[in-house]
Coordinates of C-alpha atoms and ligand atoms in Angstrom, one line a residue:
M243 CA 138.2 71.4 40.8
Q244 CA 134.6 71.4 42.0
R245 CA 135.0 67.7 40.9
I246 CA 138.0 67.0 43.2
I247 CA 136.7 68.9 46.0
E248 CA 132.7 67.3 45.7
E249 CA 134.8 63.7 45.5
A250 CA 137.1 64.9 48.4
L251 CA 134.1 66.3 50.8
M252 CA 132.0 63.2 50.2
V253 CA 134.5 60.7 50.8
A254 CA 135.4 62.0 54.4
K255 CA 131.7 62.6 55.2
K256 CA 131.7 58.8 54.1
F257 CA 133.6 58.1 56.8
G258 CA 132.3 59.9 59.7
V259 CA 134.3 63.4 60.0
S260 CA 133.1 65.9 62.2
Y261 CA 134.8 68.7 60.1
A262 CA 136.5 68.4 56.6
D263 CA 138.3 71.0 54.2
V264 CA 140.1 71.0 51.0
R265 CA 142.3 73.2 49.5
V266 CA 143.3 72.8 45.4
I267 CA 146.4 75.0 44.4
D268 CA 147.6 75.2 40.8
R269 CA 150.7 77.8 41.1
T270 CA 153.5 78.8 38.7
E271 CA 156.6 80.4 39.9
E272 CA 159.4 82.0 37.8
E273 CA 162.4 83.2 39.5
I274 CA 165.9 84.9 37.6
S275 CA 169.1 85.8 38.9
T276 CA 172.1 87.7 37.6
K277 CA 175.8 87.9 39.0
N278 CA 178.7 89.8 37.7
G279 CA 177.2 91.0 34.3
S280 CA 175.6 87.5 33.5
V281 CA 172.6 85.8 33.8
D282 CA 173.0 83.1 36.9
G283 CA 170.1 81.5 37.1
I284 CA 166.6 81.0 35.8
K285 CA 164.3 78.8 36.9
S286 CA 160.3 78.2 36.2
S287 CA 158.3 75.7 37.8
S288 CA 154.6 74.9 38.4
S289 CA 153.0 72.7 41.3
K290 CA 149.3 71.5 41.3
G291 CA 147.8 69.2 44.0
F292 CA 145.1 69.2 46.8
G293 CA 145.0 68.6 50.5
I294 CA 142.4 67.4 52.7
R295 CA 142.0 68.1 56.4
V296 CA 139.5 66.4 58.6
I297 CA 138.6 66.2 62.2
A298 CA 137.5 62.5 63.3
D299 CA 137.3 61.0 66.8
G300 CA 138.1 64.5 67.9
A301 CA 141.7 64.6 66.4
W302 CA 143.3 66.1 63.0
G303 CA 144.0 64.3 59.9
F304 CA 145.7 65.9 56.8
S305 CA 146.8 64.0 53.6
S306 CA 147.5 65.4 50.1
S307 CA 148.9 64.7 46.6
F308 CA 149.2 65.5 43.1
V309 CA 147.3 63.0 41.0
L310 CA 144.3 64.3 40.5
T311 CA 142.3 61.2 39.8
D312 CA 139.2 59.9 41.1
E313 CA 140.7 57.0 42.6
E314 CA 143.3 58.8 44.6
I315 CA 140.7 61.1 45.7
S316 CA 139.0 59.0 47.7
R317 CA 142.4 57.4 48.7
V318 CA 143.7 60.6 50.1
A319 CA 140.5 61.7 51.5
E320 CA 140.0 58.3 53.2
E321 CA 144.0 58.5 54.5
A322 CA 143.3 62.0 56.3
V323 CA 140.4 60.1 58.3
D324 CA 142.7 56.9 58.9
I325 CA 145.3 59.6 59.9
A326 CA 143.0 61.5 62.3
K327 CA 141.4 58.2 63.8
A328 CA 144.9 57.1 64.8
S329 CA 146.1 60.1 66.2
A330 CA 142.9 60.3 68.4
K331 CA 143.9 57.5 70.2
T332 CA 146.6 59.8 72.2
K333 CA 144.4 63.0 72.1
I334 CA 144.3 64.9 75.5
E335 CA 141.3 66.9 74.5
D336 CA 139.1 66.8 71.4
V337 CA 139.6 69.4 68.7
T338 CA 136.5 71.6 69.2
L339 CA 136.6 75.0 66.6
S340 CA 135.0 78.3 67.2
K341 CA 132.1 79.2 65.2
I342 CA 132.8 81.2 61.8
E343 CA 130.6 83.0 58.9
I344 CA 130.5 80.8 56.0
Y345 CA 131.5 82.4 52.6
Q346 CA 130.9 81.6 48.8
D347 CA 133.4 83.7 47.2
R348 CA 135.7 84.5 44.0
V349 CA 138.6 87.0 44.4
E350 CA 141.0 88.0 41.5
E351 CA 144.1 90.1 42.6
Q352 CA 144.0 93.8 41.0
V353 CA 147.2 93.2 38.9
K354 CA 148.0 95.8 35.9
I355 CA 150.6 93.7 34.5
D356 CA 150.3 90.2 34.3
P357 CA 153.9 89.2 35.2
F358 CA 154.3 86.2 32.8
S359 CA 153.0 88.0 30.0
V360 CA 156.2 90.0 30.0
P361 CA 159.1 88.5 28.1
I362 CA 161.9 87.0 30.1
T363 CA 164.4 88.8 28.1
K364 CA 162.9 92.1 29.1
K365 CA 163.1 91.2 33.1
I366 CA 166.9 90.4 32.5
S367 CA 167.7 93.4 30.8
I368 CA 166.3 95.4 33.7
L369 CA 168.5 93.4 35.8
L370 CA 171.8 93.6 33.8
D371 CA 171.1 97.4 33.7
A372 CA 171.2 97.7 37.5
D373 CA 174.3 95.5 37.5
K374 CA 176.1 98.1 35.0
L375 CA 175.7 100.6 37.3
M376 CA 176.6 98.8 40.4
N377 CA 180.0 98.2 38.5
L378 CA 182.3 100.2 40.3
Q379 CA 186.1 100.1 41.5
G380 CA 185.9 97.7 44.6
I381 CA 182.7 96.3 43.8
I382 CA 183.7 92.7 43.7
L383 CA 180.3 90.9 43.7
R384 CA 177.1 92.2 42.1
R385 CA 173.8 90.5 42.2
G386 CA 169.9 91.1 41.3
G387 CA 166.8 89.1 41.5
M388 CA 163.5 88.7 40.5
Y389 CA 160.5 86.4 41.5
F390 CA 157.0 86.3 40.2
S391 CA 154.1 84.1 41.4
K392 CA 150.6 83.2 40.2
E393 CA 148.5 80.9 41.8
W394 CA 144.6 79.7 41.8
K395 CA 143.0 78.4 45.0
T396 CA 140.0 76.8 45.5
F397 CA 139.0 76.2 49.2
A398 CA 136.1 74.0 50.5
S399 CA 135.0 72.7 53.8
S400 CA 132.3 70.4 54.8
E401 CA 130.2 73.5 56.4
G402 CA 129.6 75.1 53.0
A403 CA 132.2 77.4 52.7
Y404 CA 133.9 77.5 48.6
L405 CA 136.3 80.0 48.1
E406 CA 138.3 80.6 44.6
L407 CA 141.2 83.0 45.3
E408 CA 143.8 84.2 42.7
R409 CA 147.2 85.5 44.2
V410 CA 150.3 87.2 42.5
I411 CA 153.2 88.3 43.5
S412 CA 156.1 90.3 41.8
N413 CA 159.7 90.9 43.6
A414 CA 163.0 92.5 42.8
G415 CA 166.2 93.4 44.4
I416 CA 169.8 94.1 44.0
S417 CA 173.0 94.2 45.9
A418 CA 176.6 95.3 46.1
I419 CA 179.7 93.4 47.9
A420 CA 182.9 95.9 48.0
T421 CA 186.4 94.9 49.3
D422 CA 189.7 96.5 49.6
G423 CA 191.2 93.8 50.9
K424 CA 190.9 94.2 54.5
D425 CA 187.4 94.7 54.9
V426 CA 184.2 93.5 53.3
Q427 CA 181.1 95.4 53.4
T428 CA 177.2 95.1 51.8
R429 CA 174.7 97.4 50.1
S430 CA 171.3 95.6 49.2
Y431 CA 168.3 97.6 47.8
P432 CA 165.5 98.2 48.5
S433 CA 166.0 96.0 51.1
S434 CA 168.3 92.8 52.0
F435 CA 167.8 88.9 51.6
G436 CA 166.7 89.3 48.1
G437 CA 164.3 92.8 48.1
D438 CA 160.9 93.8 48.4
Y439 CA 157.6 91.5 47.3
Q440 CA 154.0 93.1 46.9
R441 CA 151.1 91.6 45.7
K442 CA 151.5 92.8 42.4
G443 CA 152.0 92.3 38.9
F444 CA 155.2 93.4 36.6
E445 CA 154.1 97.2 37.6
F446 CA 155.8 96.7 41.1
I447 CA 159.1 96.1 39.2
E448 CA 159.0 99.7 38.0
E449 CA 157.8 101.0 41.4
V450 CA 161.0 99.8 42.7
K451 CA 163.4 101.6 41.1
L452 CA 166.5 99.4 40.7
L453 CA 168.4 101.4 38.0
E454 CA 167.7 104.9 40.1
N455 CA 169.1 103.1 43.3
A456 CA 171.9 100.7 41.9
W457 CA 174.8 103.3 41.7
R458 CA 174.1 104.5 45.1
I459 CA 174.0 101.6 46.6
A460 CA 177.5 100.3 45.4
N461 CA 179.0 103.4 46.1
E462 CA 178.3 103.5 49.4
A463 CA 179.2 99.7 50.1
I464 CA 182.7 101.6 48.6
Q465 CA 182.2 104.2 51.3
L466 CA 181.2 101.8 54.2
L467 CA 185.2 100.3 53.8
S468 CA 186.9 103.5 55.0
A469 CA 184.0 104.5 57.5
K470 CA 184.7 104.9 60.8
P471 CA 182.9 101.7 63.3
C472 CA 179.8 102.4 64.8
P473 CA 180.1 103.4 68.3
S474 CA 179.3 101.5 71.3
G475 CA 176.8 102.5 74.4
K476 CA 173.9 103.4 75.7
M477 CA 172.1 105.7 73.4
D478 CA 169.3 106.9 70.9
I479 CA 168.8 105.2 67.6
I480 CA 166.3 105.8 64.4
L481 CA 165.4 102.5 62.5
E482 CA 164.8 102.7 58.7
S483 CA 161.6 101.1 58.0
S484 CA 163.0 97.6 56.5
Q485 CA 164.9 97.4 59.5
L486 CA 162.2 97.8 62.0
A487 CA 159.7 95.8 59.8
L488 CA 162.5 92.9 60.9
Q489 CA 162.2 93.9 64.4
I490 CA 158.2 94.0 64.3
H491 CA 158.3 90.4 62.7
E492 CA 160.9 88.6 65.7
S493 CA 159.8 90.7 68.7
C494 CA 155.9 91.0 68.0
G495 CA 154.4 88.6 65.0
H496 CA 156.3 85.7 66.5
P497 CA 155.5 86.1 70.0
T498 CA 151.9 86.7 69.4
E499 CA 151.6 83.3 67.6
L500 CA 148.9 81.6 69.6
D501 CA 150.2 78.3 68.6
R502 CA 153.4 79.2 69.9
V503 CA 152.1 80.6 73.2
L504 CA 150.3 77.5 73.8
G505 CA 153.7 75.3 73.8
E506 CA 152.9 73.8 70.2
E507 CA 155.9 74.8 68.5
A508 CA 158.0 74.9 71.4
S509 CA 160.5 72.2 70.0
F510 CA 161.4 73.6 67.1
A511 CA 160.3 77.3 66.6
G512 CA 160.2 77.8 70.5
T513 CA 157.7 79.7 72.8
S514 CA 156.6 83.2 73.9
F515 CA 157.0 85.6 77.0
L516 CA 153.6 87.0 75.9
T517 CA 151.3 84.3 78.0
P518 CA 147.7 84.3 78.1
D519 CA 147.7 85.9 82.1
K520 CA 149.3 89.2 80.0
L521 CA 146.2 89.6 77.6
G522 CA 145.2 92.6 78.2
K523 CA 147.2 93.6 81.1
F524 CA 150.8 94.0 79.9
K525 CA 152.8 96.9 78.7
Y526 CA 154.1 95.8 75.8
G527 CA 155.4 99.5 74.4
S528 CA 155.3 103.2 74.6
D529 CA 151.5 105.0 74.5
I530 CA 152.4 105.5 71.1
V531 CA 153.0 101.8 69.8
N532 CA 149.9 100.6 67.8
I533 CA 150.7 97.2 66.4
V534 CA 148.1 95.4 63.9
A535 CA 147.7 92.2 62.2
D536 CA 146.0 93.4 59.2
A537 CA 145.4 90.7 56.0
T538 CA 143.5 93.1 54.5
A539 CA 146.3 95.5 54.1
P540 CA 146.7 96.4 50.1
F541 CA 149.2 94.6 48.2
A542 CA 150.4 93.2 51.3
I543 CA 152.1 89.9 50.9
G544 CA 150.9 89.2 54.6
G545 CA 147.4 89.7 53.3
F546 CA 144.7 87.8 51.4
A547 CA 141.0 87.6 51.0
Y548 CA 140.6 84.5 53.1
D549 CA 142.7 82.7 55.4
D550 CA 143.3 78.7 55.0
E551 CA 140.3 78.0 57.0
G552 CA 138.2 80.2 55.1
I553 CA 137.8 82.9 57.4
K554 CA 137.4 86.5 55.8
A555 CA 140.2 88.9 56.0
K556 CA 140.5 90.8 59.1
K557 CA 142.7 93.8 60.6
I558 CA 143.3 93.6 64.5
Y559 CA 145.2 95.0 67.1
L560 CA 148.1 93.2 68.6
V561 CA 149.1 95.9 70.6
K562 CA 146.8 99.1 71.1
N563 CA 148.4 102.4 72.8
G564 CA 151.4 100.4 74.2
E565 CA 149.2 97.7 75.8
F566 CA 149.3 93.9 74.4
V567 CA 145.9 93.2 73.3
G568 CA 145.7 90.2 70.6
Y569 CA 147.0 87.1 69.2
L570 CA 147.3 85.7 65.8
N571 CA 145.3 82.5 66.4
S572 CA 143.1 79.5 64.5
R573 CA 139.3 78.2 65.1
E574 CA 141.0 75.5 67.2
T575 CA 143.5 78.0 69.4
S576 CA 141.0 80.6 69.7
K577 CA 138.4 78.3 71.0
K578 CA 140.5 77.5 73.5
L579 CA 141.2 80.7 74.8
R580 CA 137.5 82.0 74.1
L581 CA 138.8 84.8 71.8
E582 CA 137.2 85.6 68.1
P583 CA 139.0 83.8 65.5
M584 CA 141.2 86.3 63.4
G585 CA 142.2 84.1 60.3
A586 CA 145.5 83.4 60.5
M587 CA 146.0 79.9 59.3
R588 CA 148.3 79.6 56.5
A589 CA 149.9 76.7 54.3
E590 CA 152.7 77.1 52.6
S591 CA 151.1 74.8 49.7
W592 CA 148.7 72.2 48.8
N593 CA 150.7 69.4 50.4
R594 CA 150.9 71.1 54.0
A595 CA 148.2 71.3 56.7
P596 CA 147.6 75.3 57.6
I597 CA 149.5 76.9 60.9
I598 CA 149.3 80.1 62.6
R599 CA 151.3 82.5 60.7
M600 CA 151.7 86.1 60.7
T601 CA 149.7 88.0 58.2
S602 CA 151.0 91.9 57.6
I603 CA 152.1 92.5 61.1
N604 CA 152.4 96.4 60.7
L605 CA 153.6 99.2 63.3
E606 CA 151.1 102.0 62.3
P607 CA 152.5 105.3 61.3
G608 CA 152.8 107.9 63.8
D609 CA 153.1 112.0 63.6
K610 CA 156.8 112.9 63.0
A611 CA 158.8 114.1 60.1
F612 CA 162.2 112.2 59.8
E613 CA 164.0 115.7 60.9
E614 CA 162.2 115.9 63.6
L615 CA 163.0 112.4 64.6
V616 CA 166.4 113.2 64.2
S617 CA 166.6 116.6 65.7
G618 CA 165.7 115.3 69.2
I619 CA 168.7 113.3 69.6
D620 CA 171.8 114.8 71.3
N621 CA 173.9 111.5 70.6
G622 CA 173.0 108.2 68.3
V623 CA 173.0 106.7 65.1
L624 CA 170.4 106.0 62.3
M625 CA 170.6 102.3 61.6
A626 CA 169.4 101.0 58.0
T627 CA 168.8 97.4 56.3
N628 CA 168.7 94.5 58.3
K629 CA 171.9 92.7 57.9
S630 CA 171.9 90.0 60.8
W631 CA 169.6 89.1 63.4
S632 CA 169.4 86.8 66.7
I633 CA 166.4 86.4 69.3
D634 CA 166.0 83.8 72.2
Q635 CA 163.2 81.2 72.1
K636 CA 160.8 83.4 73.9
R637 CA 161.5 86.5 72.0
L638 CA 162.7 88.9 74.8
N639 CA 166.4 89.3 74.1
F640 CA 167.5 90.3 70.6
Q641 CA 170.6 91.4 68.8
F642 CA 170.3 92.9 65.2
G643 CA 173.0 94.1 62.8
T644 CA 172.4 96.7 59.9
E645 CA 174.5 96.9 56.6
I646 CA 174.9 100.8 57.2
G647 CA 174.5 103.8 59.8
W648 CA 174.9 107.1 60.4
E649 CA 176.0 109.0 63.8
I650 CA 173.4 111.5 64.7
R651 CA 175.0 114.4 67.0
N652 CA 173.4 117.8 68.5
G653 CA 170.4 117.0 66.1
K654 CA 171.9 116.5 63.2
L655 CA 172.9 113.4 60.7
Q656 CA 176.7 113.2 60.7
D657 CA 179.3 110.7 59.3
M658 CA 178.4 107.1 58.0
V659 CA 179.3 104.4 60.4
K660 CA 180.1 100.8 59.2
N661 CA 178.6 97.4 61.4
P662 CA 176.0 98.9 63.4
T663 CA 174.3 96.4 65.7
Y664 CA 171.9 97.1 68.8
S665 CA 170.6 94.9 71.2
G666 CA 167.9 94.6 73.6
I667 CA 164.8 93.1 75.5
T668 CA 161.5 93.4 73.5
Y669 CA 159.8 95.1 75.9
E670 CA 162.1 97.6 77.4
F671 CA 162.9 98.5 73.9
W672 CA 159.5 99.0 72.5
R673 CA 158.2 100.7 76.0
N674 CA 161.3 103.2 75.1
C675 CA 160.0 104.4 71.3
D676 CA 159.4 107.6 71.7
G677 CA 158.6 108.7 68.1
I678 CA 157.2 107.0 64.8
G679 CA 157.6 108.9 61.4
N680 CA 154.6 109.9 59.6
K681 CA 152.6 108.0 57.0
D682 CA 154.9 109.6 54.2
Y683 CA 157.8 107.1 55.0
Y684 CA 155.0 104.2 55.7
H685 CA 155.9 101.2 53.7
I686 CA 154.6 97.4 53.5
W687 CA 157.7 95.3 53.3
G688 CA 157.3 91.6 51.7
L689 CA 159.2 89.2 53.9
P690 CA 159.1 85.6 51.9
N691 CA 160.8 83.1 54.1
C692 CA 159.3 83.1 57.7
G693 CA 160.2 79.6 58.3
K694 CA 157.7 77.5 61.2
G695 CA 156.7 74.2 61.9
E696 CA 157.5 70.8 61.5
P697 CA 157.9 70.0 58.6
M698 CA 158.9 73.3 57.8
Q699 CA 157.0 75.4 56.1
V700 CA 158.4 79.3 54.6
M701 CA 155.3 81.4 54.6
Q702 CA 155.0 84.9 52.7
V703 CA 154.0 87.6 55.8
S704 CA 154.5 91.1 55.5
H705 CA 155.6 94.3 57.7
G706 CA 154.2 98.2 57.4
A707 CA 156.3 100.2 59.1
S708 CA 157.9 104.3 58.9
Y709 CA 161.3 105.4 61.0
G710 CA 161.1 104.7 64.9
R711 CA 163.0 106.1 67.5
F712 CA 164.2 104.7 70.5
R713 CA 165.5 105.9 73.3
N714 CA 168.4 104.4 75.7
V715 CA 169.5 101.9 73.7
Q716 CA 172.4 99.4 73.9
V717 CA 174.4 100.2 70.6
G718 CA 177.5 98.2 69.4
V719 CA 179.3 95.4 71.8
L720 CA 178.7 95.3 75.8
R721 CA 181.2 96.3 77.5
Ligands
ZN924 ZN1 159.8 84.4 60.8

């Protein structure tokens, strides 16, 4: 590693760069899926390569390769410089970076059981056991999956940073689809679209408790077929934490990305309603809404020890006591707005340049027991587990659907309802948040597939949430 890095930085400096950094990544992945009682797929892969990012003539250049020979390292470093110099011809202004503290460090993940030391047969048998428990009359599709990854990343910069960072991810999830010939209903566990992800070893698989929940979700999918439709109209809602996690992702995580705000993602990912004139002056939510970007959150897949610019993981407020107070930024964008760089630059792999990404964007827990939240509602719905989402380019108008809901009448949970949906405008919705569950219900959900950038980069982010109660929300179809 050291040889590759020294060579790359030396070549870059020789060609007159004002800044250079190198990332070398060695990653191993394993994916297992089961379907209706048998193994559906097993995928093992590994990837190793390096990427060089430079500033020359006041512009960025990036290049990468998986060939780790001296000649290729010099060629790639030179190519990154050439790209920077070519880009410089069309620059509007010079790239300048915020000053940061420089670290040399080595950080290992706190893993109890290396997931790659566990035989694949054991992983398959857990999934097939869960599958069996979901095999009820009326269930037509049963799925299960696990994913594991392990990587070592070395980051070094021309400013003297040298970081060796380990990252281990484990994932598991199951789902059941029921039909009665007229309707189709899905239930997933522990959350939809593949389940939950954490920066842990195989011990996470036991914590997820697939077997303890498999029968329940299959049974719920069947019950949903004959459940009544979710009511429509303005009413109060409670969101369960995995749905609230996605609400945070779409309506707070994305609009606080400073590259979006500055228009750099306008052609693909979109822009943001949280423009710089609103920073510190805009009521984003009610006084109890506190949303942090916390890369230090333990085991969260949005977390890390250092970001891809070598900034040590930080926790900052995006929304404090309801006020919009912070952005996710980079050294370059923080400098433009004279903000503290907070460490949110992340690249999907060695072959991509880092861009501003969410870290762990968490809604801090409140003080309410679940029963208190329910008892404060005369007419409303509890909604759980995301099914669909849609939000506009500025992140203002949204609509979400969940797998399951329960009516709330006179302070009590009532019948199960199918196809719950709700819609709103981001700041009106968060301003109507009047109750947040306490830390007993708080969980940080791993979301492995946030897409952004051109070329597209898929990023692992996470969101901590408890229950949230929102007043006067449009539920169901607008009439
Ligand atoms: Zn996203």
